[in-house]
Short mmCIF file of C-alpha atoms and ligand atoms in Angstrom, two decimals:
data_model
loop_
_atom_site.label_atom_id
_atom_site.label_comp_id
_atom_site.label_asym_id
_atom_site.label_seq_id
_atom_site.Cartn_x
_atom_site.Cartn_y
_atom_site.Cartn_z
CA MET A 98 83.04 59.13 -11.17
CA ALA A 99 84.54 59.20 -14.65
CA PHE A 100 87.21 56.35 -15.73
CA PRO A 101 90.88 57.58 -16.08
CA GLU A 102 92.17 58.16 -19.26
CA GLN A 103 95.29 56.02 -18.63
CA VAL A 104 96.20 53.12 -16.37
CA ARG A 105 99.55 51.70 -15.61
CA ILE A 106 99.89 47.92 -15.71
CA VAL A 107 102.29 46.40 -13.38
CA GLU A 108 103.03 42.90 -14.60
CA MET A 109 103.42 40.30 -11.99
CA ALA A 110 103.73 36.79 -14.10
CA PRO A 111 107.66 36.39 -13.43
CA ARG A 112 107.16 36.87 -9.58
CA ASP A 113 103.79 36.25 -8.24
CA GLY A 114 102.98 34.13 -11.46
CA LEU A 115 106.00 31.92 -10.88
CA GLN A 116 106.70 31.84 -7.32
CA ASN A 117 104.24 28.99 -6.58
CA GLU A 118 104.57 27.22 -9.57
CA PRO A 119 104.57 23.36 -8.59
CA GLY A 120 106.99 20.70 -9.83
CA PRO A 121 110.63 21.29 -11.03
CA ILE A 122 112.26 24.64 -10.85
CA VAL A 123 111.39 26.86 -13.86
CA PRO A 124 114.80 27.10 -15.99
CA THR A 125 116.37 30.46 -15.43
CA ALA A 126 116.55 31.03 -18.94
CA THR A 127 112.84 30.63 -19.33
CA LYS A 128 112.22 33.39 -16.78
CA VAL A 129 114.54 35.68 -18.45
CA GLU A 130 112.81 35.03 -21.98
CA LEU A 131 109.30 35.54 -20.34
CA ILE A 132 110.35 38.69 -18.97
CA ASP A 133 112.33 39.94 -22.47
CA ARG A 134 108.93 38.92 -24.05
CA LEU A 135 106.75 40.80 -21.69
CA ALA A 136 108.81 44.11 -22.12
CA ALA A 137 108.32 43.72 -25.81
CA THR A 138 104.78 44.09 -25.41
CA GLY A 139 104.69 47.47 -24.15
CA LEU A 140 104.56 46.69 -20.41
CA ARG A 141 106.43 49.37 -18.41
CA HIS A 142 106.58 48.00 -15.15
CA ILE A 143 107.60 44.16 -14.63
CA GLU A 144 108.00 42.67 -11.12
CA ALA A 145 110.97 40.40 -12.37
CA ALA A 146 112.27 38.77 -9.36
CA SER A 147 111.99 38.16 -5.78
CA PHE A 148 115.08 38.22 -3.23
CA VAL A 149 113.25 36.02 -0.41
CA SER A 150 114.82 33.16 1.25
CA PRO A 151 114.84 30.27 -1.16
CA LYS A 152 114.15 27.87 1.61
CA TRP A 153 110.87 29.58 1.92
CA VAL A 154 110.14 30.19 -1.91
CA PRO A 155 112.34 27.96 -3.93
CA GLN A 156 111.10 29.09 -7.27
CA MET A 157 112.79 32.26 -6.74
CA GLY A 158 116.09 31.33 -5.67
CA ASP A 159 117.70 32.18 -8.92
CA ALA A 160 116.50 35.84 -8.72
CA THR A 161 120.13 37.10 -9.15
CA ASP A 162 120.75 35.14 -12.40
CA VAL A 163 117.35 35.93 -13.66
CA MET A 164 118.17 40.08 -13.17
CA ALA A 165 121.81 39.18 -14.71
CA GLY A 166 120.29 37.72 -17.90
CA LEU A 167 117.80 40.16 -18.81
CA THR A 168 118.10 42.38 -21.90
CA ARG A 169 116.91 45.68 -20.29
CA LYS A 170 114.64 47.72 -22.44
CA PRO A 171 114.92 51.54 -21.83
CA GLY A 172 112.03 52.81 -20.10
CA VAL A 173 111.09 49.53 -18.48
CA VAL A 174 111.05 49.30 -14.49
CA TYR A 175 112.29 45.98 -13.52
CA SER A 176 111.33 45.43 -10.13
CA ALA A 177 111.94 42.97 -7.13
CA LEU A 178 110.29 41.92 -4.12
CA THR A 179 112.56 42.20 -0.73
CA PRO A 180 111.40 41.19 2.57
CA ASN A 181 114.46 42.67 4.60
CA LEU A 182 117.76 43.98 4.40
CA GLN A 183 119.55 40.77 3.02
CA GLY A 184 116.89 40.80 0.27
CA LEU A 185 117.27 44.66 -0.55
CA GLU A 186 121.31 44.08 -0.57
CA GLY A 187 120.82 41.40 -3.31
CA ALA A 188 118.64 43.47 -5.31
CA ILE A 189 120.80 46.49 -5.36
CA ILE A 190 123.79 44.08 -6.47
CA ALA A 191 121.57 42.65 -9.30
CA GLY A 192 120.43 46.23 -10.49
CA ALA A 193 116.56 46.37 -9.59
CA ASP A 194 115.42 49.61 -10.74
CA GLU A 195 112.62 49.30 -7.74
CA VAL A 196 112.02 47.21 -4.81
CA ALA A 197 108.68 46.26 -2.93
CA VAL A 198 108.27 45.17 0.59
CA PHE A 199 105.13 43.67 2.02
CA SER A 200 103.11 43.21 4.83
CA ALA A 201 99.39 42.48 5.47
CA ALA A 202 96.26 43.22 7.16
CA SER A 203 96.15 40.41 9.02
CA GLU A 204 98.41 39.10 11.53
CA ALA A 205 98.09 35.56 10.88
CA PHE A 206 98.87 35.86 7.40
CA THR A 207 102.03 37.99 8.16
CA GLN A 208 103.34 35.41 10.37
CA LYS A 209 102.74 32.68 8.09
CA ASN A 210 104.33 34.80 5.16
CA ILE A 211 107.28 36.56 6.74
CA ASN A 212 107.34 34.78 10.07
CA CYS A 213 106.81 38.21 12.01
CA SER A 214 103.82 40.35 13.43
CA ILE A 215 102.79 43.18 11.12
CA GLY A 216 104.59 45.68 13.74
CA GLU A 217 107.71 43.78 13.39
CA SER A 218 107.60 43.84 9.60
CA LEU A 219 107.16 47.48 9.41
CA GLU A 220 110.14 47.87 12.07
CA ARG A 221 112.02 45.58 9.78
CA PHE A 222 110.94 47.73 6.55
CA ALA A 223 112.30 50.88 8.27
CA PRO A 224 116.15 50.28 7.40
CA LEU A 225 115.23 48.77 4.26
CA ILE A 226 113.48 52.01 3.13
CA GLU A 227 116.20 54.27 4.30
CA ARG A 228 118.91 52.20 2.63
CA ALA A 229 116.93 52.08 -0.75
CA ARG A 230 116.67 55.76 -0.48
CA LYS A 231 120.30 56.30 -0.26
CA GLU A 232 120.63 54.19 -3.45
CA GLY A 233 117.88 56.27 -5.23
CA ILE A 234 115.75 53.08 -5.40
CA ARG A 235 111.94 53.64 -5.18
CA VAL A 236 109.89 51.14 -2.76
CA ARG A 237 106.77 50.09 -3.44
CA GLY A 238 104.37 48.49 -0.22
CA TYR A 239 101.94 45.58 -0.68
CA VAL A 240 99.33 45.14 1.97
CA SER A 241 98.04 41.48 1.51
CA THR A 242 94.52 40.10 2.59
CA VAL A 243 92.61 43.29 2.12
CA LEU A 244 89.52 41.62 1.53
CA GLY A 245 89.87 38.52 3.54
CA CYS A 246 92.48 36.43 4.75
CA PRO A 247 92.89 32.59 4.67
CA TYR A 248 93.43 32.14 8.57
CA GLN A 249 91.51 35.21 10.10
CA GLY A 250 88.37 35.44 7.60
CA GLU A 251 87.00 39.13 7.66
CA ILE A 252 89.50 41.88 7.49
CA ALA A 253 88.44 45.45 8.56
CA PRO A 254 89.02 48.09 6.14
CA ALA A 255 90.34 50.29 8.97
CA GLU A 256 92.98 47.94 9.31
CA VAL A 257 94.02 47.76 5.67
CA ALA A 258 94.14 52.04 5.84
CA ARG A 259 96.05 51.86 9.10
CA VAL A 260 98.93 49.53 7.52
CA SER A 261 98.67 51.30 4.12
CA ARG A 262 99.06 54.72 5.76
CA ALA A 263 102.05 53.52 7.80
CA LEU A 264 103.92 52.40 4.67
CA ILE A 265 103.28 55.43 2.95
CA GLU A 266 104.41 57.34 6.03
CA MET A 267 107.84 55.33 6.17
CA GLY A 268 108.46 56.34 2.66
CA CYS A 269 106.78 53.85 -0.08
CA TYR A 270 105.68 56.00 -2.87
CA GLU A 271 102.89 53.62 -3.80
CA ILE A 272 100.58 51.11 -1.95
CA SER A 273 99.41 47.94 -3.69
CA LEU A 274 96.34 46.77 -2.31
CA GLY A 275 96.35 42.62 -2.37
CA ASP A 276 93.16 40.47 -2.42
CA THR A 277 95.73 37.71 -1.77
CA ILE A 278 93.16 35.00 -1.84
CA GLY A 279 90.69 36.43 -4.28
CA VAL A 280 87.51 36.45 -2.03
CA GLY A 281 86.39 39.92 -2.61
CA THR A 282 83.14 40.99 -4.45
CA PRO A 283 82.66 44.63 -5.94
CA LEU A 284 80.92 46.62 -3.11
CA LYS A 285 83.37 45.18 -0.60
CA ALA A 286 86.26 46.39 -2.51
CA LYS A 287 85.12 49.82 -3.13
CA ARG A 288 84.13 50.11 0.81
CA MET A 289 87.93 48.89 1.38
CA LEU A 290 89.27 51.48 -1.36
CA GLU A 291 87.21 54.25 0.40
CA ALA A 292 88.54 53.40 3.70
CA VAL A 293 92.05 53.57 2.50
CA ALA A 294 91.62 56.59 0.18
CA ALA A 295 90.65 58.30 3.41
CA GLU A 296 94.06 57.83 4.65
CA VAL A 297 96.40 57.92 1.44
CA PRO A 298 95.84 59.45 -1.80
CA MET A 299 94.15 57.18 -4.48
CA GLY A 300 96.83 58.60 -6.66
CA GLN A 301 99.35 56.37 -4.49
CA LEU A 302 97.31 53.38 -4.46
CA ALA A 303 97.20 50.20 -6.93
CA ALA A 304 94.73 47.27 -7.03
CA HIS A 305 96.52 43.87 -6.93
CA PHE A 306 93.67 41.13 -7.11
CA HIS A 307 93.73 37.37 -7.21
CA ASP A 308 90.87 35.55 -9.28
CA THR A 309 90.14 32.65 -7.08
CA TYR A 310 86.65 33.10 -7.04
CA GLY A 311 86.20 34.64 -10.52
CA GLN A 312 85.46 38.29 -9.21
CA ALA A 313 88.72 40.06 -10.07
CA LEU A 314 87.57 41.73 -13.19
CA ALA A 315 84.17 43.07 -11.59
CA ASN A 316 86.11 44.06 -8.49
CA LEU A 317 88.54 46.02 -10.97
CA TYR A 318 85.63 47.70 -12.70
CA ALA A 319 84.43 48.67 -9.28
CA VAL A 320 87.70 50.38 -8.01
CA LEU A 321 88.47 52.00 -11.38
CA GLU A 322 84.90 53.75 -10.92
CA GLU A 323 86.36 55.13 -7.53
CA GLY A 324 89.57 56.27 -9.09
CA ILE A 325 92.37 53.65 -9.26
CA LYS A 326 94.91 54.16 -12.15
CA VAL A 327 97.25 51.46 -11.22
CA ILE A 328 96.47 47.52 -11.74
CA ASP A 329 98.73 44.61 -10.99
CA SER A 330 98.02 41.59 -13.45
CA SER A 331 99.80 38.47 -14.53
CA THR A 332 99.86 37.26 -17.94
CA ALA A 333 98.16 34.03 -18.59
CA GLY A 334 96.74 34.43 -15.28
CA LEU A 335 99.72 32.62 -13.74
CA GLY A 336 100.37 32.31 -9.97
CA GLY A 337 99.10 31.64 -6.54
CA CYS A 338 100.70 32.73 -3.08
CA PRO A 339 102.71 29.81 -1.52
CA TYR A 340 101.27 30.98 2.22
CA ALA A 341 97.52 31.28 0.83
CA ARG A 342 96.37 27.60 0.31
CA GLY A 343 94.09 27.43 -2.83
CA ALA A 344 94.70 31.01 -4.16
CA SER A 345 94.85 31.22 -7.63
CA GLY A 346 96.64 33.41 -9.66
CA ASN A 347 96.39 37.32 -10.48
CA VAL A 348 93.69 38.47 -12.69
CA ALA A 349 95.20 37.61 -16.16
CA THR A 350 96.81 40.79 -17.83
CA GLU A 351 95.00 39.87 -21.10
CA ASP A 352 91.46 40.16 -19.70
CA VAL A 353 92.44 43.46 -17.88
CA LEU A 354 93.67 45.10 -21.32
CA TYR A 355 90.57 43.51 -22.86
CA LEU A 356 88.31 45.49 -20.34
CA LEU A 357 90.33 48.42 -20.45
CA GLN A 358 90.31 48.75 -24.26
CA GLY A 359 86.34 48.36 -23.95
CA LEU A 360 86.24 51.13 -21.41
CA GLY A 361 88.31 53.41 -23.87
CA ILE A 362 91.33 53.46 -21.34
CA GLU A 363 94.97 53.46 -22.78
CA THR A 364 97.59 51.34 -21.43
CA GLY A 365 100.23 51.38 -24.10
CA VAL A 366 100.41 47.59 -24.07
CA ASP A 367 99.64 45.45 -27.09
CA LEU A 368 97.19 42.63 -26.18
CA GLU A 369 98.03 40.49 -28.92
CA SER A 370 101.50 40.31 -27.91
CA VAL A 371 100.67 39.39 -24.26
CA VAL A 372 98.35 36.72 -25.44
CA ALA A 373 101.27 35.21 -27.52
CA THR A 374 103.44 35.72 -24.69
CA GLY A 375 100.61 33.75 -22.30
CA HIS A 376 100.33 31.21 -24.83
CA TRP A 377 104.23 30.62 -25.13
CA ILE A 378 104.87 30.67 -21.37
CA THR A 379 101.80 28.19 -20.61
CA GLN A 380 103.20 25.74 -23.07
CA GLN A 381 106.89 26.04 -21.69
CA LEU A 382 105.21 25.12 -17.97
CA GLY A 383 102.78 22.55 -19.43
CA ARG A 384 99.86 24.19 -17.77
CA HIS A 385 96.62 25.69 -18.64
CA ASN A 386 96.30 29.24 -19.73
CA GLY A 387 94.30 31.18 -16.95
CA SER A 388 93.16 33.86 -19.41
CA LYS A 389 89.74 33.60 -20.92
CA VAL A 390 90.53 36.42 -23.36
CA ALA A 391 93.64 34.45 -24.64
CA LEU A 392 91.43 30.97 -25.11
CA ALA A 393 88.72 33.13 -26.99
CA MET A 394 91.48 34.73 -29.27
CA GLY A 395 92.74 31.44 -29.98
CA ASP A 396 96.11 30.10 -31.01
CA ASN A 397 96.34 28.19 -27.72
CA ARG A 398 99.06 25.63 -27.87
CA SER A 399 99.22 24.92 -24.12
CA CYS A 400 99.27 20.96 -23.55
CA ASP A 401 96.17 20.50 -21.35
CA SER A 402 93.84 22.93 -22.94
P1 HMG B 635 113.10 33.61 8.75
O1 HMG B 635 113.41 32.25 8.48
O2 HMG B 635 112.35 34.27 9.79
O3 HMG B 635 114.44 34.61 8.42
O4 HMG B 635 112.59 34.27 7.22
P2 HMG B 635 115.77 34.90 9.13
O5 HMG B 635 116.26 36.38 9.31
O6 HMG B 635 115.84 34.22 10.56
O7 HMG B 635 116.69 34.10 8.24
C1 HMG B 635 116.77 32.85 8.34
C2 HMG B 635 117.65 32.06 7.29
O8 HMG B 635 116.92 32.50 5.77
C3 HMG B 635 119.07 32.72 7.12
O9 HMG B 635 119.78 31.43 6.19
C4 HMG B 635 118.91 33.64 6.36
O10 HMG B 635 120.23 33.87 5.65
C5 HMG B 635 117.98 33.44 5.35
P3 HMG B 635 120.47 30.27 7.15
O11 HMG B 635 121.38 30.76 8.10
O12 HMG B 635 119.37 29.48 7.76
O13 HMG B 635 121.10 29.64 6.23
N1 HMG B 635 117.67 34.70 4.60
C6 HMG B 635 117.28 34.89 3.49
N2 HMG B 635 117.87 34.41 2.29
C7 HMG B 635 117.75 34.96 0.87
N3 HMG B 635 117.17 36.07 0.78
C8 HMG B 635 116.68 36.48 1.97
C9 HMG B 635 116.93 36.20 3.12
N4 HMG B 635 116.54 36.69 4.45
C10 HMG B 635 116.93 35.82 5.18
N5 HMG B 635 115.85 37.96 1.85
C11 HMG B 635 111.91 35.78 5.76
C12 HMG B 635 111.83 35.55 6.97
C13 HMG B 635 111.15 37.11 5.37
C14 HMG B 635 113.19 35.88 5.19
C15 HMG B 635 110.87 34.54 4.98
O14 HMG B 635 110.02 34.32 5.51
C16 HMG B 635 110.66 34.45 3.56
O15 HMG B 635 111.62 34.70 2.66
N6 HMG B 635 109.51 34.75 3.23
C17 HMG B 635 108.68 35.06 1.94
C18 HMG B 635 107.79 34.63 1.72
C19 HMG B 635 107.19 34.94 0.27
O16 HMG B 635 108.05 35.20 -0.64
N7 HMG B 635 105.91 35.07 0.00
C20 HMG B 635 105.26 35.25 -1.22
C21 HMG B 635 105.50 36.75 -1.76
S1 HMG B 635 104.04 37.65 -0.90
C22 HMG B 635 102.79 37.69 -1.90
O17 HMG B 635 102.91 36.93 -2.89
C23 HMG B 635 101.82 38.56 -1.79
C24 HMG B 635 101.59 39.56 -2.98
O18 HMG B 635 101.62 39.13 -4.08
C25 HMG B 635 100.50 40.55 -2.77
C26 HMG B 635 99.11 39.84 -2.45
O19 HMG B 635 98.84 39.07 -3.26
O20 HMG B 635 98.57 39.91 -1.41
C27 HMG B 635 102.99 40.48 -2.78
MG1 MG B 636 99.86 38.50 -5.14
#
């Protein structure tokens, strides 16, 4: 199959990237500046905050202030993660353009992550999606652990397809397929996607791959061949999931942009600006830049490189 002409990037650094940042809480002003800088690179969709319990994820506790501090750029979607109605109400007040609910293909992971079963999570999302629809807010759905679970191990593609279909039938406009712990390999990713695409149109699917085992770019190449047109990624490869020990960040946005440029696929995003933003945020956090492309393109002033 031919590659798509265009790919939409959904930027994860402010949410998936920062939610698990060890050490002190990242200052609200730094989060705001990160999002504003990302919006200036041409990115059109930024997951800006997470309205989850601050007891569970302390780094996201200032979601309301982060959203309030943004200089909104027209044409950019600023979305937020919402696990329940309480989270949705916060996101509505904060003016989120879009929200995202999250479940998984693994019962054990769902329990650890949101303290309920897959079935209960779907029941919880029903009134949330209804309420969001009344507000005219689109809802994205995540399915985690699609290529393996830290607690359950192997995951059947049929289970990923079942949960994805349920979320679409409930009203999500898109399903983002999460390799939460980055254990997938290309043929496995293809097989999983084929199973899901038999239940949900390919045009409503996105790839959300973490890079723990260094396979994310290879996996993305494989699913691009299958027809995926939406990719979640995180500038400087920031991140990791608090309920998946050892999981590293999403594939780096810089690395995805370089790959897509090489394949002649348009994104509308300026690679050099993202590289500069990645160096800036890693310097602020005092951590290593996880993008190979950013390191290759130089100007890396992050402190431990
Ligand atoms: P719970 O303890 O079962 O919730 O947690 P509860 O309804 O019993 O409430 C307990 C307390 O939490 C109450 O406060 C509520 O008010 C409060 P208390 O009375 O004890 O003071 N609470 C909230 N506070 C703020 N915002 C809220 C909220 N809801 C309840 N929305 C809950 C259930 C879902 C809230 C909790 O498990 C939670 O917040 N989990 C979030 C976990 C998380 O954020 N994980 C990371 C994101 S998922 C991810 O990274 C994967 C993804 O990237 C895709 C991939 O890579 O696969 C998306
Ligand atoms: Mg993730």
